[in-house]
CSV table of C-alpha atoms in Angstrom, one decimal:
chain,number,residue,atom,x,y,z
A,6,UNK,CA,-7.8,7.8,-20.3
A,7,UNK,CA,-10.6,10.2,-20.0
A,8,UNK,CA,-10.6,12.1,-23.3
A,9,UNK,CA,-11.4,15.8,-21.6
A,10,UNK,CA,-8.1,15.3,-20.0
A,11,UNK,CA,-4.9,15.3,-21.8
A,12,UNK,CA,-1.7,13.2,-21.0
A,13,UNK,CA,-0.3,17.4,-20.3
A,14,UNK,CA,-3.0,17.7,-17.8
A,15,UNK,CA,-2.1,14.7,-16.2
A,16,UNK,CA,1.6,14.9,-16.0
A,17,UNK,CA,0.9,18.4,-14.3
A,18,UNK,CA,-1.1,16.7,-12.2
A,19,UNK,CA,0.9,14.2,-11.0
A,20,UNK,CA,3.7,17.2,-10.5
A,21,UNK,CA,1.2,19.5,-8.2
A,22,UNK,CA,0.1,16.3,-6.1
A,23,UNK,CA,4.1,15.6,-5.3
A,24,UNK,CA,4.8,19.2,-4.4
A,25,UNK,CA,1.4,20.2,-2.5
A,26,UNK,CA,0.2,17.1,-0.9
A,27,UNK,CA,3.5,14.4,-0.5
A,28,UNK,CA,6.9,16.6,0.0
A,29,UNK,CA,5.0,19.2,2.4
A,30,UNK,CA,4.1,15.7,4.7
A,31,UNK,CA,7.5,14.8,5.5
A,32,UNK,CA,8.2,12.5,2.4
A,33,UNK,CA,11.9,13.1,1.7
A,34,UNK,CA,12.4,9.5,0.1
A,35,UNK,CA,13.6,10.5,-3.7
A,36,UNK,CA,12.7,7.3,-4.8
A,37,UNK,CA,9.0,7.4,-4.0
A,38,UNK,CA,8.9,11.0,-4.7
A,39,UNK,CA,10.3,10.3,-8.1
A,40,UNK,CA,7.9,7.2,-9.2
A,41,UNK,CA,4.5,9.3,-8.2
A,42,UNK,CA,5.9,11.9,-10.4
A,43,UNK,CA,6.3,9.1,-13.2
A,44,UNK,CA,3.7,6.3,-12.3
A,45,UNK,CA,0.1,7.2,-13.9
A,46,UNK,CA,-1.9,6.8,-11.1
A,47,UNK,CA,-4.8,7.5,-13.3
A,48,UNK,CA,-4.1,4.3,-14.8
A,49,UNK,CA,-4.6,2.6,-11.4
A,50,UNK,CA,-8.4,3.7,-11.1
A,51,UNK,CA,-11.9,2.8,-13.4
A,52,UNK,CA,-11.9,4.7,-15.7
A,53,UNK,CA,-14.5,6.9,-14.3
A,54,UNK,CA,-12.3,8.4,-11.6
A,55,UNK,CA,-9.4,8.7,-13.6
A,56,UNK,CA,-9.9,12.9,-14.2
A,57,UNK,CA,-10.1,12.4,-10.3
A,58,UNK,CA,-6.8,10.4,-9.6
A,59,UNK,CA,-5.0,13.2,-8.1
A,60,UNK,CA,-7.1,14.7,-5.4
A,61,UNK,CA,-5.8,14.4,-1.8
A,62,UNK,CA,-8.5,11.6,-0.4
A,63,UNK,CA,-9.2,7.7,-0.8
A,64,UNK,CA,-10.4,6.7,-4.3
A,65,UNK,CA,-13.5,4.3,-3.7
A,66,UNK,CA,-12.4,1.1,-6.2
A,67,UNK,CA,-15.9,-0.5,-5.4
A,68,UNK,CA,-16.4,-3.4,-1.9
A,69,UNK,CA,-15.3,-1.4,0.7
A,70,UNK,CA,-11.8,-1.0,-1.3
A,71,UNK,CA,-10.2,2.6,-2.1
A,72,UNK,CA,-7.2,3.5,-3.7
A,73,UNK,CA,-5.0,5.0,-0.6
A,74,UNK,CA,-4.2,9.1,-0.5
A,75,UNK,CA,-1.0,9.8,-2.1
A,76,UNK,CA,0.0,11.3,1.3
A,77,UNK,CA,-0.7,8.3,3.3
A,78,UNK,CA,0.7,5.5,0.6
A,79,UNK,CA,3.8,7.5,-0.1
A,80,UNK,CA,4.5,7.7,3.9
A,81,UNK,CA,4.0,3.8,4.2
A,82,UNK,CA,6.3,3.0,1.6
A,83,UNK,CA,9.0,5.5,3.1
A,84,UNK,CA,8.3,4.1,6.0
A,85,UNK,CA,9.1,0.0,5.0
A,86,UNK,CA,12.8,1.8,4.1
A,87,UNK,CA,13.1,-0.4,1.3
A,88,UNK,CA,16.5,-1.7,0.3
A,89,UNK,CA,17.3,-2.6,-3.3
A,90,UNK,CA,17.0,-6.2,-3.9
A,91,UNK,CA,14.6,-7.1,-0.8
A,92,UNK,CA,11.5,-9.2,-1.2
A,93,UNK,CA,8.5,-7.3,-0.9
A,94,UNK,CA,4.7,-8.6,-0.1
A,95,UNK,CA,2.0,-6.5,-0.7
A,96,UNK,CA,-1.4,-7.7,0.7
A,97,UNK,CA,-4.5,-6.1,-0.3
A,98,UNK,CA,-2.2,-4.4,-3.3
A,99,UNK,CA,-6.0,-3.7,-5.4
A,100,UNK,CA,-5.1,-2.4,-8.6
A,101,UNK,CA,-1.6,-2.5,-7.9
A,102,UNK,CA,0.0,1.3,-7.3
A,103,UNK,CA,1.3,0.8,-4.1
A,104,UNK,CA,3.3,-2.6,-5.3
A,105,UNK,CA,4.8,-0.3,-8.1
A,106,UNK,CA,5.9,2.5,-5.6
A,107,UNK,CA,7.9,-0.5,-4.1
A,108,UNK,CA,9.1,-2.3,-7.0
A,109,UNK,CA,10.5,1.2,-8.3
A,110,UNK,CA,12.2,1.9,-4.8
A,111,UNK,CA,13.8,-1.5,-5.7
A,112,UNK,CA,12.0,-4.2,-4.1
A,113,UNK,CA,11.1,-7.5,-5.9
A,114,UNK,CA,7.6,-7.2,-5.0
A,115,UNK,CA,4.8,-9.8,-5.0
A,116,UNK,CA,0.8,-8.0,-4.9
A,117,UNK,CA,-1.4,-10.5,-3.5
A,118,UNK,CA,-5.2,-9.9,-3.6
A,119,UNK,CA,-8.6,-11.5,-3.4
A,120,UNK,CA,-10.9,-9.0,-5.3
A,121,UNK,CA,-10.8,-10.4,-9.3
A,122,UNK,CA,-12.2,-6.8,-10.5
A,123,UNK,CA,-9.3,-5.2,-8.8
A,124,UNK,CA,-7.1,-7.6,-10.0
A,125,UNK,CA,-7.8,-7.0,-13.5
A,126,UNK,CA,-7.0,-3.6,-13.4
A,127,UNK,CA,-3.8,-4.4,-11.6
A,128,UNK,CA,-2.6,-7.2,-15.0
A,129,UNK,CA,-3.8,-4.4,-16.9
A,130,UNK,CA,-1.4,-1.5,-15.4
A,131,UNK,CA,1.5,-3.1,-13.5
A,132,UNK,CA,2.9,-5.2,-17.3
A,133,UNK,CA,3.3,-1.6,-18.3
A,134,UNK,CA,4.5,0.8,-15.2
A,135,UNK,CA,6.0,-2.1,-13.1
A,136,UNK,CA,6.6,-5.5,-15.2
A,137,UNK,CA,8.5,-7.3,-12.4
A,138,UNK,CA,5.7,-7.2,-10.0
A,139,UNK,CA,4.3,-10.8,-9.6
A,140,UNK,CA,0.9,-11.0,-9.1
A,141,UNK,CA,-1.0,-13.3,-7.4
A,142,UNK,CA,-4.8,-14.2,-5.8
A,143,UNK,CA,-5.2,-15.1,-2.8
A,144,UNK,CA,-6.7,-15.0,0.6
A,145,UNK,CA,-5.4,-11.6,2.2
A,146,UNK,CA,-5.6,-12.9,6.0
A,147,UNK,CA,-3.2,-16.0,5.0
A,148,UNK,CA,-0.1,-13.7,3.8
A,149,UNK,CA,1.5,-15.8,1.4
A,150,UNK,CA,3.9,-18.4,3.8
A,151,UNK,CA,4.8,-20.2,0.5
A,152,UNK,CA,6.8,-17.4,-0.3
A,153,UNK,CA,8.1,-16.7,3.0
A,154,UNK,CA,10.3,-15.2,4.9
A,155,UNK,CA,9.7,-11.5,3.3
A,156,UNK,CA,12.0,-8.4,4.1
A,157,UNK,CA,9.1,-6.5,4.2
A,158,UNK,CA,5.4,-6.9,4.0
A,159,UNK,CA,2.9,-4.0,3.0
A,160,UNK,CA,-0.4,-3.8,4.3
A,161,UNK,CA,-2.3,-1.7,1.9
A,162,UNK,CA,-4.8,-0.7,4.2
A,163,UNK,CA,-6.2,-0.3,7.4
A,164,UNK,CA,-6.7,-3.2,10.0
A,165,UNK,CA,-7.8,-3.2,13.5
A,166,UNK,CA,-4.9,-5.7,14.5
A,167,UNK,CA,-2.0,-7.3,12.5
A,168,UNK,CA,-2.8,-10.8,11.6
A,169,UNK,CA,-0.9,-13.2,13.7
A,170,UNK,CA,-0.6,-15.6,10.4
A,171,UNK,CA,1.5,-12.7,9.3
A,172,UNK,CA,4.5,-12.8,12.2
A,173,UNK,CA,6.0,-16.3,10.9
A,174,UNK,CA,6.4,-14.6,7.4
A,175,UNK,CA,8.5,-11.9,8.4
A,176,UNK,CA,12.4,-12.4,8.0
A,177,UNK,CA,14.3,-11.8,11.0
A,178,UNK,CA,15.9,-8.3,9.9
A,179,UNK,CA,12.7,-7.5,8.5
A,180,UNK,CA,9.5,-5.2,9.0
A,181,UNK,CA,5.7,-5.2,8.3
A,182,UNK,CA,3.9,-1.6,7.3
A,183,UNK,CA,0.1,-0.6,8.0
A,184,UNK,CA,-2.4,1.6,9.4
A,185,UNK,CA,-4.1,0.3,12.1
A,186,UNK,CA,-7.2,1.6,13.1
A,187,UNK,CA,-8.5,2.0,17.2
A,188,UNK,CA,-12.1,2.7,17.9
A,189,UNK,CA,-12.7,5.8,19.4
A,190,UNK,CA,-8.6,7.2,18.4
A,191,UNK,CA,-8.3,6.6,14.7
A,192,UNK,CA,-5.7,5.3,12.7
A,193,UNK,CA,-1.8,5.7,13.2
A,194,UNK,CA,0.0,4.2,11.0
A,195,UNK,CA,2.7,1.1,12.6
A,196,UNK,CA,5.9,-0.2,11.5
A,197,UNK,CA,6.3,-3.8,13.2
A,198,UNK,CA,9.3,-6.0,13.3
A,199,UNK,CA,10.2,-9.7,14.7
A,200,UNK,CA,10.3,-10.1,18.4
A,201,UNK,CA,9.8,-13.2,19.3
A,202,UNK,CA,11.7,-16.3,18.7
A,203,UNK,CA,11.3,-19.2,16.0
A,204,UNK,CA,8.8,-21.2,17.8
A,205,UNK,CA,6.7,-18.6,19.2
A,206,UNK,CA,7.4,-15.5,16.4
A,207,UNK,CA,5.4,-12.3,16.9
A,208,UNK,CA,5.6,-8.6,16.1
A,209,UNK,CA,6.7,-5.7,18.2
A,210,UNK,CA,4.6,-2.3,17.0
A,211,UNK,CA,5.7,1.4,17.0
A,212,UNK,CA,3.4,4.0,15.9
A,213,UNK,CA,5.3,6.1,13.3
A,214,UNK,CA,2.6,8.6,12.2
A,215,UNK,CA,-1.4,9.5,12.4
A,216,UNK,CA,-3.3,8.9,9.1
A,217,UNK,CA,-6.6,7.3,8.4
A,218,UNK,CA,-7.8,5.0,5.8
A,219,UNK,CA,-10.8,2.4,5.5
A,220,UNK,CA,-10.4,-1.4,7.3
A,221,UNK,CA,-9.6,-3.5,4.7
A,222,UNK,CA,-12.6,-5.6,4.7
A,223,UNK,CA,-11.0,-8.9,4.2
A,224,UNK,CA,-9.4,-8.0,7.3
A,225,UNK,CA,-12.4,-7.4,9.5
A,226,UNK,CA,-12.7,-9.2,12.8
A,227,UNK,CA,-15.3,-11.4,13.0
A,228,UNK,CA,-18.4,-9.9,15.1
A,229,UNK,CA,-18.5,-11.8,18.5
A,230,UNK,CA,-21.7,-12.3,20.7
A,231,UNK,CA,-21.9,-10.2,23.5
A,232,UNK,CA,-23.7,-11.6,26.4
């Protein structure tokens, strides 16, 4: 914790960013408006940015990764309408705030990630804020099929198309959340669920909502030669 800034300041903190920046953008889910009044986001951040946790904008965690707007992460989670006891993947979960949103909506929730630095933050934090949360490293492209089928799977993050690795792992009743970003539109922020059959699965998309947040660069296409 930054020692200018008292656990007071913080808690305040976390109380303006709820009522100025989440409620006003149609988050009416009490669960998630409940656990970013109580998680310590600062907590979730280097130390370095932790007097700037709060603030309304991306939080740059180093390799292209940020910590997501409160605004933006709170409305994905609402948007994955989590049930109480459903299994929860989170892919690219970085230091791990967005898995304990879901875990304290009620999800069982597994954070898979590839960065290690993030990572380390995350077994720091989440034992404390969010001790069921299973964490594991991984390949962010892959999902996690060994864990499969999941109720709902959390992109944490912006891609410019869904995986297709990713359709299989989705239960039939269930639903994947993300931004997804369009050159020359911007992001808008999906909510996919199954539409194809066992031996051909796939997603069906809906745009839910217009946000922006960097690509996930795990999730990058890669660049094709143009002749």
């Amino acid at each position: 914790m930054d020692p200018i800034v008292s656990a007071t300041d913080y808690a305040v903190a976390r109380n303006h960013m709820v009522d100025s920046q989440v409620r006003p953008n149609k988050v009416i889910d009490q669960r998630v408006l409940d656990a970013m009044r109580a998680l310590p986001r600062e907590e979730f951040v280097p130390p370095s940015l932790s007097a700037i946790a709060y603030i309304d904008e991306d939080l740059p965690l180093g390799g292209g990764r940020v910590l997501m707007e409160p605004m933006v992460i709170a409305r994905l989670v609402q948007l994955a309408r989590v049930r109480p006891g459903e299994r929860a993947l989170v892919i690219a979960a970085g230091t791990g705030y967005g898995a304990a949103l879901m875990a304290a909506c009620g999800a069982e929730v597994t954070a898979l990630d590839e960065d290690e630095a993030l990572l380390a933050i995350a077994l720091r934090v989440l034992p404390r804020h969010a001790p069921a949360v299973k964490i594991v490293h991984g390949a962010l492209p892959a999902g996690l099929p060994q864990g499969a089928p999941w109720d709902i799977i959390l992109l944490e993050g912006a891609v410019t198309e869904i995986p297709s690795a990713l359709a299989a792992q989705v239960a039939p009743n269930g639903r994947l959340v993300t931004v997804v970003m369009s050159q020359g539109v911007g992001g808008r922020a999906v909510l996919a669920e199954p539409a194809g059959t066992p031996d051909a699965p796939r997603l069906r998309s809906r745009e839910a909502f217009d946000c922006s947040t960097p690509l996930l660069p795990g999730l990058r296409p890669a660049p094709a030669f143009v002749f």
